[in-house]
CSV table of C-alpha atoms in Angstrom, one decimal:
chain,number,residue,atom,x,y,z
A,22,MET,CA,-50.5,-3.2,32.3
A,23,ASP,CA,-50.7,-3.3,36.1
A,24,ARG,CA,-51.4,-5.7,36.0
A,25,LEU,CA,-53.0,-6.2,32.7
A,26,SER,CA,-54.1,-9.5,33.9
A,27,GLY,CA,-56.2,-8.0,36.8
A,28,ASP,CA,-53.5,-8.7,39.4
A,29,GLY,CA,-55.0,-12.1,40.2
A,30,ILE,CA,-58.7,-11.1,40.1
A,31,GLY,CA,-60.9,-13.9,39.0
A,32,PRO,CA,-62.5,-17.2,40.0
A,33,PRO,CA,-60.4,-19.9,41.7
A,34,GLU,CA,-58.8,-22.5,39.6
A,35,PRO,CA,-58.0,-26.2,40.1
A,36,VAL,CA,-54.2,-25.7,39.6
A,37,GLY,CA,-52.2,-22.5,39.2
A,38,ARG,CA,-53.4,-18.9,39.0
A,39,ASN,CA,-56.1,-19.0,36.3
A,40,LEU,CA,-58.7,-21.2,34.6
A,41,ALA,CA,-57.8,-22.5,31.2
A,42,GLU,CA,-60.3,-23.2,28.4
A,43,ASP,CA,-60.1,-25.8,25.7
A,44,SER,CA,-58.3,-24.2,22.8
A,45,ASN,CA,-58.6,-27.1,20.4
A,46,SER,CA,-61.4,-25.3,18.5
A,47,ARG,CA,-58.9,-22.8,17.0
A,48,GLY,CA,-58.4,-23.1,13.3
A,49,PRO,CA,-55.0,-23.8,11.8
A,50,LEU,CA,-52.6,-20.8,11.9
A,51,VAL,CA,-49.8,-19.9,9.6
A,52,PRO,CA,-46.5,-21.3,11.1
A,53,LEU,CA,-44.2,-18.8,12.7
A,54,GLU,CA,-41.1,-17.7,10.8
A,55,ARG,CA,-38.5,-16.6,13.4
A,56,ALA,CA,-36.6,-14.5,11.0
A,57,GLU,CA,-39.7,-12.7,9.9
A,58,TYR,CA,-40.3,-10.9,13.2
A,59,GLN,CA,-36.9,-11.0,14.9
A,60,ARG,CA,-35.1,-8.5,12.8
A,61,PHE,CA,-32.3,-7.2,15.0
A,62,ARG,CA,-32.4,-3.7,13.4
A,63,ASP,CA,-36.1,-3.1,14.2
A,64,ARG,CA,-35.9,-4.5,17.8
A,65,ASP,CA,-32.7,-2.7,18.6
A,66,LYS,CA,-34.0,0.6,17.4
A,67,LEU,CA,-37.1,0.3,19.5
A,68,ARG,CA,-35.1,-0.9,22.5
A,69,ARG,CA,-32.8,2.2,22.3
A,70,PHE,CA,-35.9,4.4,21.9
A,71,ILE,CA,-37.6,2.9,25.0
A,72,GLN,CA,-34.5,3.1,27.2
A,73,GLY,CA,-33.5,6.5,26.0
A,74,THR,CA,-36.8,8.4,25.7
A,75,VAL,CA,-39.9,6.5,26.9
A,76,ALA,CA,-38.6,5.2,30.2
A,77,PRO,CA,-37.6,8.7,31.6
A,78,MET,CA,-40.9,10.2,30.3
A,79,THR,CA,-42.9,7.5,31.9
A,80,ALA,CA,-41.1,7.7,35.2
A,81,LYS,CA,-41.4,11.5,35.3
A,82,LYS,CA,-45.0,12.0,34.3
A,83,LEU,CA,-46.7,8.9,35.8
A,84,ALA,CA,-44.7,7.5,38.7
A,85,GLU,CA,-44.6,10.7,40.6
A,86,ARG,CA,-48.3,10.4,41.6
A,87,TYR,CA,-50.5,7.7,40.2
A,88,GLU,CA,-48.0,4.9,39.4
A,89,ILE,CA,-47.3,4.6,43.1
A,90,GLY,CA,-51.0,4.0,43.8
A,91,LEU,CA,-53.9,6.4,44.5
A,92,GLU,CA,-54.3,4.6,47.8
A,93,ASN,CA,-51.2,6.5,49.1
A,94,ASP,CA,-53.0,9.8,48.5
A,95,PRO,CA,-54.8,10.9,51.8
A,96,ASP,CA,-57.4,12.8,49.7
A,97,TYR,CA,-58.7,9.5,48.3
A,98,GLN,CA,-58.3,7.0,51.1
A,99,SER,CA,-61.7,7.5,52.5
A,100,ALA,CA,-63.4,7.4,49.1
A,101,LEU,CA,-61.5,4.2,48.2
A,102,ALA,CA,-62.6,2.4,51.4
A,103,SER,CA,-66.3,3.4,50.8
A,104,PHE,CA,-66.3,2.6,47.1
A,105,GLY,CA,-64.5,-0.7,47.8
A,106,ALA,CA,-67.4,-1.8,50.1
A,107,LEU,CA,-70.0,-0.4,47.7
A,108,VAL,CA,-68.8,-2.2,44.6
A,109,VAL,CA,-69.2,-5.7,46.2
A,110,ARG,CA,-72.5,-5.0,47.9
A,111,PRO,CA,-75.4,-7.0,46.3
A,112,GLY,CA,-78.1,-5.0,44.6
A,113,VAL,CA,-76.1,-1.9,43.9
A,114,ARG,CA,-76.9,-0.4,40.5
A,115,LEU,CA,-74.5,1.1,38.0
A,116,SER,CA,-76.1,4.5,38.4
A,117,ALA,CA,-75.2,4.5,42.1
A,118,LEU,CA,-71.6,3.7,41.4
A,119,ARG,CA,-71.4,6.4,38.7
A,120,ASN,CA,-73.0,8.9,41.1
A,121,PHE,CA,-70.3,8.1,43.7
A,122,LEU,CA,-67.5,8.7,41.2
A,123,ARG,CA,-69.1,12.0,40.3
A,124,ASP,CA,-70.0,13.3,43.8
A,125,GLU,CA,-67.6,11.7,46.3
A,126,LEU,CA,-64.2,12.3,44.8
A,127,PRO,CA,-62.4,15.6,45.4
A,128,ALA,CA,-64.0,18.4,43.4
A,129,ASP,CA,-60.8,19.6,41.9
A,130,LYS,CA,-59.8,16.2,40.5
A,131,PRO,CA,-58.5,15.9,36.9
A,132,ASP,CA,-60.8,14.0,34.5
A,133,MET,CA,-58.5,11.0,34.4
A,134,VAL,CA,-58.6,10.4,38.1
A,135,GLU,CA,-61.8,8.4,37.7
A,136,ILE,CA,-59.9,5.9,35.7
A,137,VAL,CA,-57.0,5.8,38.1
A,138,PHE,CA,-59.5,5.4,41.0
A,139,ILE,CA,-61.1,2.4,39.3
A,140,GLU,CA,-57.6,0.9,38.7
A,141,THR,CA,-56.8,1.3,42.3
A,142,ILE,CA,-60.0,-0.4,43.4
A,143,ALA,CA,-59.3,-3.3,41.0
A,144,ARG,CA,-55.8,-3.8,42.5
A,145,GLN,CA,-57.1,-3.6,46.1
A,146,LEU,CA,-59.8,-6.2,45.2
A,147,GLY,CA,-57.1,-8.4,43.7
A,148,ARG,CA,-54.9,-8.1,46.9
A,149,LYS,CA,-57.9,-9.0,49.1
A,150,TRP,CA,-58.6,-12.1,46.9
A,151,VAL,CA,-55.0,-13.3,47.0
A,152,GLY,CA,-54.7,-12.6,50.7
A,153,GLY,CA,-58.0,-14.4,51.5
A,154,ASP,CA,-59.7,-11.3,52.7
A,155,CYS,CA,-62.7,-11.6,50.4
A,156,ASP,CA,-64.6,-14.6,49.0
A,157,PHE,CA,-65.5,-15.8,45.6
A,158,ILE,CA,-68.8,-14.0,45.6
A,159,ASP,CA,-67.2,-10.7,46.5
A,160,VAL,CA,-64.6,-10.9,43.8
A,161,THR,CA,-67.1,-12.0,41.2
A,162,ILE,CA,-69.5,-9.2,42.0
A,163,GLY,CA,-66.7,-6.6,42.3
A,164,THR,CA,-65.1,-7.5,39.0
A,165,ALA,CA,-68.4,-7.5,37.1
A,166,ARG,CA,-69.3,-4.1,38.5
A,167,LEU,CA,-65.9,-2.6,37.6
A,168,GLN,CA,-66.3,-4.0,34.1
A,169,GLU,CA,-69.7,-2.3,33.9
A,170,ILE,CA,-68.3,1.1,34.9
A,171,ILE,CA,-65.4,0.7,32.5
A,172,LYS,CA,-67.8,0.0,29.6
A,173,SER,CA,-70.0,2.9,30.6
A,174,LEU,CA,-67.1,5.4,30.7
A,175,SER,CA,-65.6,4.0,27.4
A,176,PHE,CA,-69.0,4.7,25.7
A,177,GLU,CA,-68.9,8.3,26.9
A,178,TYR,CA,-65.3,8.9,25.8
A,179,ARG,CA,-66.0,7.4,22.4
A,180,ALA,CA,-69.0,9.6,21.9
A,181,LEU,CA,-66.7,12.6,22.1
A,182,GLN,CA,-64.4,11.3,19.3
A,183,SER,CA,-65.1,13.0,16.0
A,184,ASN,CA,-61.9,12.4,14.0
A,185,ASP,CA,-61.8,9.3,11.8
A,186,LEU,CA,-58.0,9.5,11.6
A,187,LEU,CA,-57.3,8.4,15.2
A,188,PRO,CA,-54.4,6.2,16.3
A,189,SER,CA,-55.7,2.7,16.5
A,190,VAL,CA,-55.0,-0.1,19.0
A,191,VAL,CA,-56.3,-3.7,19.2
A,192,LEU,CA,-56.3,-5.3,22.6
A,193,LEU,CA,-56.2,-9.1,22.8
A,194,THR,CA,-55.9,-12.1,25.2
A,195,PRO,CA,-54.8,-15.6,24.4
A,196,VAL,CA,-57.7,-18.1,24.0
A,197,GLY,CA,-58.6,-19.3,27.5
A,198,GLU,CA,-57.5,-16.2,29.4
A,199,GLN,CA,-59.9,-15.5,32.2
A,200,HIS,CA,-58.4,-12.3,33.7
A,201,THR,CA,-59.4,-9.5,31.4
A,202,LEU,CA,-60.4,-6.6,33.7
A,203,MET,CA,-57.2,-4.7,33.3
A,204,LEU,CA,-57.2,-5.2,29.6
A,205,HIS,CA,-60.6,-3.4,29.5
A,206,LEU,CA,-59.2,-0.7,31.8
A,207,LEU,CA,-56.3,-0.2,29.3
A,208,GLY,CA,-58.9,0.1,26.6
A,209,LEU,CA,-60.6,2.8,28.6
A,210,LEU,CA,-57.3,4.7,29.0
A,211,PHE,CA,-56.9,4.6,25.2
A,212,ASP,CA,-60.5,5.9,24.8
A,213,ALA,CA,-59.7,8.7,27.2
A,214,MET,CA,-56.5,9.5,25.3
A,215,GLY,CA,-58.6,9.9,22.1
A,216,TRP,CA,-57.5,6.6,20.4
A,217,SER,CA,-59.7,4.2,18.6
A,218,SER,CA,-59.6,0.9,20.5
A,219,GLN,CA,-61.1,-2.6,19.9
A,220,ILE,CA,-61.0,-5.5,22.4
A,221,PHE,CA,-61.2,-9.1,21.3
A,222,GLU,CA,-61.4,-11.9,23.9
A,223,GLY,CA,-62.8,-15.3,24.3
A,224,LYS,CA,-65.1,-16.2,21.4
A,225,GLU,CA,-64.5,-12.8,19.8
A,226,LEU,CA,-61.0,-14.1,18.8
A,227,LYS,CA,-62.8,-16.2,16.1
A,228,SER,CA,-64.6,-13.1,14.8
A,229,PRO,CA,-64.2,-12.3,11.1
A,230,HIS,CA,-63.5,-8.7,12.1
A,231,LEU,CA,-60.3,-9.6,14.0
A,232,ARG,CA,-57.9,-9.8,11.2
A,233,PRO,CA,-59.2,-6.6,9.4
A,234,ALA,CA,-58.9,-4.8,12.8
A,235,ILE,CA,-55.3,-5.9,13.1
A,236,GLY,CA,-54.7,-4.9,9.5
A,237,GLN,CA,-55.7,-1.3,10.3
A,238,ALA,CA,-54.1,-1.1,13.8
A,239,ASP,CA,-51.1,1.0,14.7
A,240,ILE,CA,-50.3,-1.2,17.8
A,241,VAL,CA,-51.5,-4.4,19.4
A,242,CYS,CA,-51.6,-5.0,23.1
A,243,ILE,CA,-51.9,-8.4,24.7
A,244,GLY,CA,-52.9,-9.2,28.2
A,245,TRP,CA,-51.5,-12.6,29.4
A,246,SER,CA,-51.7,-13.9,33.0
A,247,ASN,CA,-52.0,-17.7,32.7
A,248,GLN,CA,-48.7,-19.4,32.2
A,249,ARG,CA,-50.4,-22.5,31.0
A,250,LEU,CA,-51.6,-20.6,27.9
A,251,ARG,CA,-48.1,-20.2,26.5
A,252,GLY,CA,-49.0,-22.2,23.4
A,253,GLU,CA,-52.1,-20.1,22.9
A,254,PHE,CA,-50.1,-17.0,23.3
A,255,ARG,CA,-47.6,-18.2,20.6
A,256,ASN,CA,-50.5,-18.9,18.3
A,257,LEU,CA,-51.9,-15.5,18.9
A,258,VAL,CA,-48.6,-13.8,18.0
A,259,GLY,CA,-48.4,-15.9,14.9
A,260,MET,CA,-51.9,-14.9,13.8
A,261,ILE,CA,-51.0,-11.2,14.4
A,262,ARG,CA,-47.8,-11.5,12.3
A,263,SER,CA,-49.6,-13.3,9.5
A,264,SER,CA,-52.2,-10.6,9.4
A,265,ARG,CA,-49.6,-7.9,8.7
A,266,ARG,CA,-47.0,-9.4,6.4
A,267,ASP,CA,-46.4,-6.0,4.7
A,268,THR,CA,-45.3,-4.1,7.8
A,269,ARG,CA,-44.0,-5.0,11.2
A,270,LEU,CA,-46.8,-4.2,13.7
A,271,PRO,CA,-45.6,-3.3,17.2
A,272,ILE,CA,-46.8,-5.7,20.0
A,273,VAL,CA,-46.9,-4.6,23.6
A,274,VAL,CA,-47.6,-7.3,26.3
A,275,GLY,CA,-48.4,-7.2,30.0
A,276,GLY,CA,-49.7,-9.4,32.7
A,277,VAL,CA,-48.4,-11.7,35.4
A,278,ALA,CA,-47.4,-14.5,33.0
A,279,ALA,CA,-45.7,-11.9,30.7
A,280,LEU,CA,-43.5,-10.5,33.5
A,281,ASP,CA,-42.4,-14.1,34.3
A,282,SER,CA,-41.6,-15.0,30.7
A,283,VAL,CA,-39.3,-12.2,29.4
A,284,ASP,CA,-37.0,-14.6,27.5
A,285,PHE,CA,-39.9,-16.3,25.8
A,286,LEU,CA,-41.4,-13.0,24.7
A,287,VAL,CA,-38.1,-11.7,23.4
A,288,SER,CA,-37.7,-14.9,21.4
A,289,LEU,CA,-41.1,-14.1,19.8
A,290,GLY,CA,-40.0,-10.6,18.9
A,291,ILE,CA,-42.3,-8.9,21.3
A,292,ASP,CA,-41.5,-5.2,21.3
A,293,CYS,CA,-42.2,-4.2,24.9
A,294,ILE,CA,-43.2,-5.8,28.2
A,295,CYS,CA,-45.1,-3.6,30.6
A,296,ASP,CA,-46.0,-3.9,34.3
A,297,SER,CA,-48.9,-1.4,34.4
A,298,VAL,CA,-51.6,0.0,32.3
A,299,TYR,CA,-50.1,3.4,32.6
A,300,VAL,CA,-46.7,2.3,31.2
A,301,ALA,CA,-48.4,0.4,28.4
A,302,SER,CA,-50.6,3.4,27.3
A,303,ARG,CA,-47.7,5.8,27.4
A,304,ILE,CA,-45.3,3.6,25.6
A,305,CYS,CA,-47.9,3.0,22.9
A,306,GLU,CA,-48.5,6.8,22.7
A,307,SER,CA,-44.8,7.4,22.3
A,308,PHE,CA,-44.4,4.6,19.8
A,309,CYS,CA,-47.2,6.2,17.7
A,310,ASP,CA,-45.5,9.6,18.0
A,311,LEU,CA,-42.2,8.2,16.8
A,312,GLU,CA,-43.9,6.6,13.8
A,313,THR,CA,-45.5,10.0,12.9
A,314,ILE,CA,-42.2,11.8,13.2
A,315,SER,CA,-40.5,9.1,11.1
A,316,HIS,CA,-43.0,9.6,8.3
A,317,LYS,CA,-42.6,13.4,8.4
A,318,SER,CA,-38.8,13.1,8.4
A,319,LYS,CA,-38.8,10.8,5.4
A,320,ALA,CA,-40.9,13.4,3.5
A,321,ALA,CA,-38.4,16.0,4.5
A,322,GLY,CA,-35.4,13.9,3.4
A,323,ARG,CA,-34.2,13.4,7.0
A,324,ARG,CA,-34.2,10.5,9.5
A,325,ALA,CA,-35.5,10.6,13.1
A,326,VAL,CA,-33.4,9.0,15.8
A,327,ALA,CA,-34.2,8.4,19.5
A,328,LYS,CA,-31.6,9.3,22.0
A,329,ALA,CA,-31.4,10.0,25.8
A,330,SER,CA,-32.2,13.7,25.4
A,331,GLY,CA,-35.2,13.1,23.1
A,332,ILE,CA,-35.9,12.6,19.4
A,333,GLY,CA,-33.3,14.2,17.1
A,334,TRP,CA,-32.6,14.4,13.4
A,335,LEU,CA,-30.0,13.1,11.1
A,336,ALA,CA,-29.0,15.0,8.0
A,337,PRO,CA,-29.8,13.3,4.6
C-alpha cells in the first residue's frame, strides 16, 4: 500500500506524523485470544506461499514498470508536472481533471494507467509536503481533489460489474487515522480488478453494516500510518477476528506505521505487510486464487500446495 497511509499526505499535527482522534467512544470489544489467530500452521502456509509464489509474481509483473514510479517514464513526466499544478489550483472542477486524464495522457496507454498516474501524483504531493515544498492549503486541496477523482472512477468501474459472485474485500483504518487517500486508491484498484470493495473509516467504523461486511469478505485490508493508534489498531484486529470466529479471515496491512511495526503485527497474526497498493492488490488477488484452488482440490480429493515454481498438487 504505497503507501497505504498516503505517504505522509495530510494536515500537520502537534506531535508525530498524524492527527489522532479521541477513541473513547468505541464500544467494548471481545478480548483478543492469542491462540485463536496465531495458529502456526496457517501462518506458516501463507508465509511459504508468499515467499515462493506471490513475491516473484509481484516483482515480475509490477516492479518492471509501475512499481518503480511512473515519474521515471519520460512519456508521462510532462503530464505529471501539469496535472500536479492543476490539482492544487483553486476553482478547478472535477470535470476538468477528468478531461485531462482522458485527453492529455498518451493515447496508447493501458486502462489502468489512470490509476497509476493518480497514485504517482499522490506520492509526489506527499514528498512536497514532507520536504516543505507545498503548504497546508495546497496539500488539503490536492488530497481532496484526488479523493474526488478516485470516487468518480470507482463509480464507473462498479457500474461495469454484473456478477454478484465477486471476490470481496473490506478496507479499514483504525479509529483516529487521518491519512486515508491511499486506502481509497487501493479500493479503486480492487474495483478495476472486478472485485467488490467496501471502505469503512472514521464514524463509519461504528456502522451496523461493518460486521456483516466483514462476515462476507474474502480478505480485509487495513491502512495504518499513525504509530500513536497502536491500541486502536489492536482493537480493530480484535473486532475483525470476533466477527469471523468460524473461519480465519486473511488480514493484509500497509502504511508507514505498519512498516515500522512488523514484530507487533506478527504478534497479532497479521498475514501480510505491504509497502505499496500494487503489492497489496496482487497479494490479495493471489490469496483469493489460492483459496479457490484449495476448494477445487478438496472436491477432487487432492490438496494444493504453494512452492517456488508455482501451485502444485499432492496426491490424496
